Every structure is written in C-alpha cells, then in structure tokens.
C-alpha cells in the first residue's frame, strides 16, 4: 500500500468515527481531496485508492492537470471542484473544466460562469463562500449577504445552488472554530429551507475536520493529511 492510499484510508476511518460519535452516518460526509500544488501522479494514486472528488485552487495549474487526466479514459469519472479565488478573466477556463465551484462570492463571477458554462455540460454546482470569522485576509461574503447572492444564483439556469463553504478562523482555539461552524450550520439550515437544491455545507480541513463534522459539515476538504505538506515555489 502506498502512502497516499494508507493516509486516505486513515482519513476515511476518522470521518466515520467522528460521524458516529456525533450521531451521524458516515455516508453523510463527503471527502474532497485537495490536490493543489501536487502532481497528477498523486491524484492518480488517490484515484486508485477509490477517491473520486478532487479540489484545486490555482486556475492554470488546475486546468493543466484536469485536461491531462480527462484525456485518460480511466479517470473520466473524477468530479473536479475549483475551491480557489476566481477572477473574471479566468471564468471561462473554470466553466469549461470543472463540475463544482464552492468559492463563489460575487454576482459578476456567477453571471459570467452562467453565460460561459458549455451547453453540453450539466449546470455548474455552486456554493457561496462565507467569511464567517470576518478576518480581513479571508475570501467570502458576510452571513447577511448570503441570501441576496443566493437569490441571484438560483435564477441562473446554468448554475445550481448547492450550499455554503467556509474556512474557519485561523486559530488553535477550537472553541472559536466551533463557534464559526455553528453559525454556518444555522445559516445553512435557513438556506436549505428556502432552496430545495441546497444539500452541501462544505467545512472542515486537516486541522479542524472533527469539529466541522460535529457541527454538521457534509463535505470536508482535506489536503495535507492525504498528500503531505505543500511546498510553494
Ligand atoms: C488548501 C485548502 C484546503 C486543504 O487544506 P489542508 O489544511 O491541507 O487540509 C481546504 N480548503 C481550501 C479552500 C483550501 O484552499
């Protein structure tokens, strides 16, 4: 068994055990493997171990890997999520190559994606990114702005509103993290009541996965614990 395979199995076991401890079913929590900065071979290794959902953050790097792997028939059923910040001059590449964009925070970007999503592909799955901690360095909109943007997205025929995504405050204090995630859970439940297509609360990374699952996350985004630490050039 290779490193990636054994780490992936360990993460899946942790997800299952956190779920059971909080009275949830393990199947209620999807695992997004975050492969940014990692080579296509790492994605292939995770795929061989059964992983199908992958997340990328940098457009150029991501599109190179997606197109390379889409050309190999074995990998055709990967579900690609673009989880990074998206500028308007890059929306076409993302609309053509990805299945999900969980990092939407602006109407203009949503509008361009709606116009550019190719007709032969299904509607693009969208989550709104919420800056729940209010840190200035973080992407995302405030909780108050969510319903306005959700209303706009839900009217775009080539987009499908699936839910919310957040990154908790950058702190070792899990009580602060839990407070962030509980606010997200409350917001998510209100959104879900209003929009039947909403079924995804994306929160929890390598360091705060357990708290996120406790607070109702339906999708954890894990990079380091699967692929090892990242090196930036
Ligand atoms: C990089 C990244 C992750 C993965 O973080 P790890 O701490 O390596 O698990 C998750 N979500 C987003 C939005 C990211 O950019």
Coordinates of C-alpha atoms in Angstrom, one line a residue, residues 79-223:
X79 CA -15.5 15.1 -10.0
X80 CA -13.5 18.4 -10.1
X81 CA -14.0 21.2 -7.6
X82 CA -12.5 24.6 -8.1
X83 CA -12.1 25.9 -4.5
X84 CA -9.8 28.9 -5.0
X85 CA -10.3 32.6 -5.6
X86 CA -11.6 33.2 -9.1
X87 CA -11.0 36.4 -11.2
X88 CA -13.3 37.3 -14.1
X89 CA -10.6 36.8 -16.8
X90 CA -10.3 33.1 -15.7
X91 CA -14.0 32.1 -15.5
X92 CA -14.2 30.5 -19.0
X93 CA -11.5 28.0 -18.2
X94 CA -13.2 27.1 -15.0
X95 CA -16.7 26.9 -16.5
X96 CA -15.3 24.5 -19.2
X97 CA -13.3 22.2 -16.9
X98 CA -14.9 21.9 -13.5
X99 CA -18.0 20.3 -12.1
X100 CA -18.3 22.4 -8.9
X101 CA -17.2 25.9 -7.7
X102 CA -17.6 26.1 -4.0
X103 CA -15.9 29.5 -3.7
X104 CA -18.3 32.0 -5.2
X105 CA -18.5 35.4 -3.6
X106 CA -19.5 37.8 -6.3
X107 CA -22.5 38.2 -8.6
X108 CA -20.3 39.2 -11.6
X109 CA -18.4 35.9 -11.4
X110 CA -21.6 33.9 -11.1
X111 CA -23.1 35.7 -14.1
X112 CA -20.0 35.0 -16.3
X113 CA -20.0 31.4 -15.3
X114 CA -23.7 31.1 -16.1
X115 CA -23.1 32.6 -19.6
X116 CA -19.9 30.6 -20.2
X117 CA -21.0 27.1 -19.0
X118 CA -20.9 24.9 -22.2
X119 CA -24.3 23.7 -23.3
X120 CA -23.3 20.1 -23.5
X121 CA -22.4 20.0 -19.8
X122 CA -24.8 19.9 -16.8
X123 CA -25.4 23.0 -14.7
X124 CA -22.3 24.0 -12.7
X125 CA -22.7 23.2 -9.0
X126 CA -22.1 26.3 -6.8
X127 CA -21.5 27.0 -3.2
X128 CA -21.3 30.5 -1.7
X129 CA -18.2 31.2 0.3
X130 CA -18.8 32.8 3.6
X131 CA -16.2 34.7 5.6
X132 CA -17.7 33.7 8.9
X133 CA -14.7 34.8 11.1
X134 CA -14.6 38.2 9.5
X135 CA -10.8 38.1 9.1
X136 CA -9.7 40.7 6.6
X137 CA -7.4 38.3 4.7
X138 CA -10.2 35.8 4.1
X139 CA -12.3 35.4 0.9
X140 CA -16.1 35.2 1.2
X141 CA -19.1 37.4 2.0
X142 CA -20.8 38.1 5.3
X143 CA -23.7 36.0 6.6
X144 CA -26.0 38.9 5.9
X145 CA -25.1 39.0 2.2
X146 CA -25.8 35.3 1.6
X147 CA -29.5 35.4 0.8
X148 CA -29.1 38.2 -1.7
X149 CA -26.5 36.3 -3.7
X150 CA -28.3 33.0 -3.3
X151 CA -31.4 34.6 -4.9
X152 CA -29.4 35.8 -7.9
X153 CA -27.6 32.4 -8.4
X154 CA -30.8 30.4 -8.1
X155 CA -32.2 32.4 -11.1
X156 CA -29.2 31.5 -13.3
X157 CA -30.3 28.4 -15.4
X158 CA -26.7 27.1 -16.0
X159 CA -25.8 27.2 -12.3
X160 CA -27.2 25.0 -9.5
X161 CA -27.0 26.4 -5.9
X162 CA -25.8 23.6 -3.7
X163 CA -24.9 25.4 -0.5
X164 CA -22.2 27.1 1.5
X165 CA -18.4 26.9 2.0
X166 CA -16.3 28.4 4.7
X167 CA -12.8 28.4 6.1
X168 CA -12.8 28.8 9.9
X169 CA -10.7 31.4 11.8
X170 CA -7.0 30.7 11.7
X171 CA -6.5 29.8 15.4
X172 CA -5.6 26.9 17.6
X173 CA -8.6 27.7 19.8
X174 CA -11.2 25.1 18.8
X175 CA -13.9 26.9 20.7
X176 CA -13.6 29.8 18.3
X177 CA -13.6 27.4 15.4
X178 CA -16.7 25.6 16.8
X179 CA -18.5 29.0 17.2
X180 CA -17.7 29.7 13.5
X181 CA -19.0 26.4 12.3
X182 CA -22.2 26.6 14.5
X183 CA -23.0 29.9 12.9
X184 CA -22.5 28.3 9.5
X185 CA -24.8 25.4 10.4
X186 CA -27.5 27.8 11.4
X187 CA -27.1 29.8 8.1
X188 CA -27.1 26.6 6.1
X189 CA -30.3 25.3 7.7
X190 CA -32.1 28.6 6.8
X191 CA -30.8 28.5 3.2
X192 CA -31.8 24.8 2.8
X193 CA -35.3 25.6 4.0
X194 CA -35.6 28.2 1.2
X195 CA -33.9 26.4 -1.7
X196 CA -34.5 22.7 -2.2
X197 CA -31.3 22.3 -4.3
X198 CA -29.2 23.1 -1.3
X199 CA -27.6 20.0 0.2
X200 CA -23.9 20.9 0.9
X201 CA -22.2 22.5 3.8
X202 CA -18.5 22.5 2.9
X203 CA -16.4 23.0 6.0
X204 CA -13.5 21.3 7.8
X205 CA -9.9 20.9 6.7
X206 CA -7.0 18.8 8.0
X207 CA -6.8 20.6 11.4
X208 CA -10.5 21.2 12.1
X209 CA -12.2 18.2 10.5
X210 CA -13.6 16.7 13.7
X211 CA -15.2 20.0 14.9
X212 CA -16.7 20.6 11.4
X213 CA -18.3 17.1 11.4
X214 CA -19.7 17.7 14.9
X215 CA -21.3 20.9 13.6
X216 CA -23.0 19.3 10.6
X217 CA -20.4 19.5 7.7
X218 CA -21.5 17.5 4.7
X219 CA -18.2 17.9 2.9
X220 CA -14.7 18.1 4.3
X221 CA -11.8 19.4 2.2
X222 CA -8.6 17.6 3.1
X223 CA -5.2 18.3 1.5

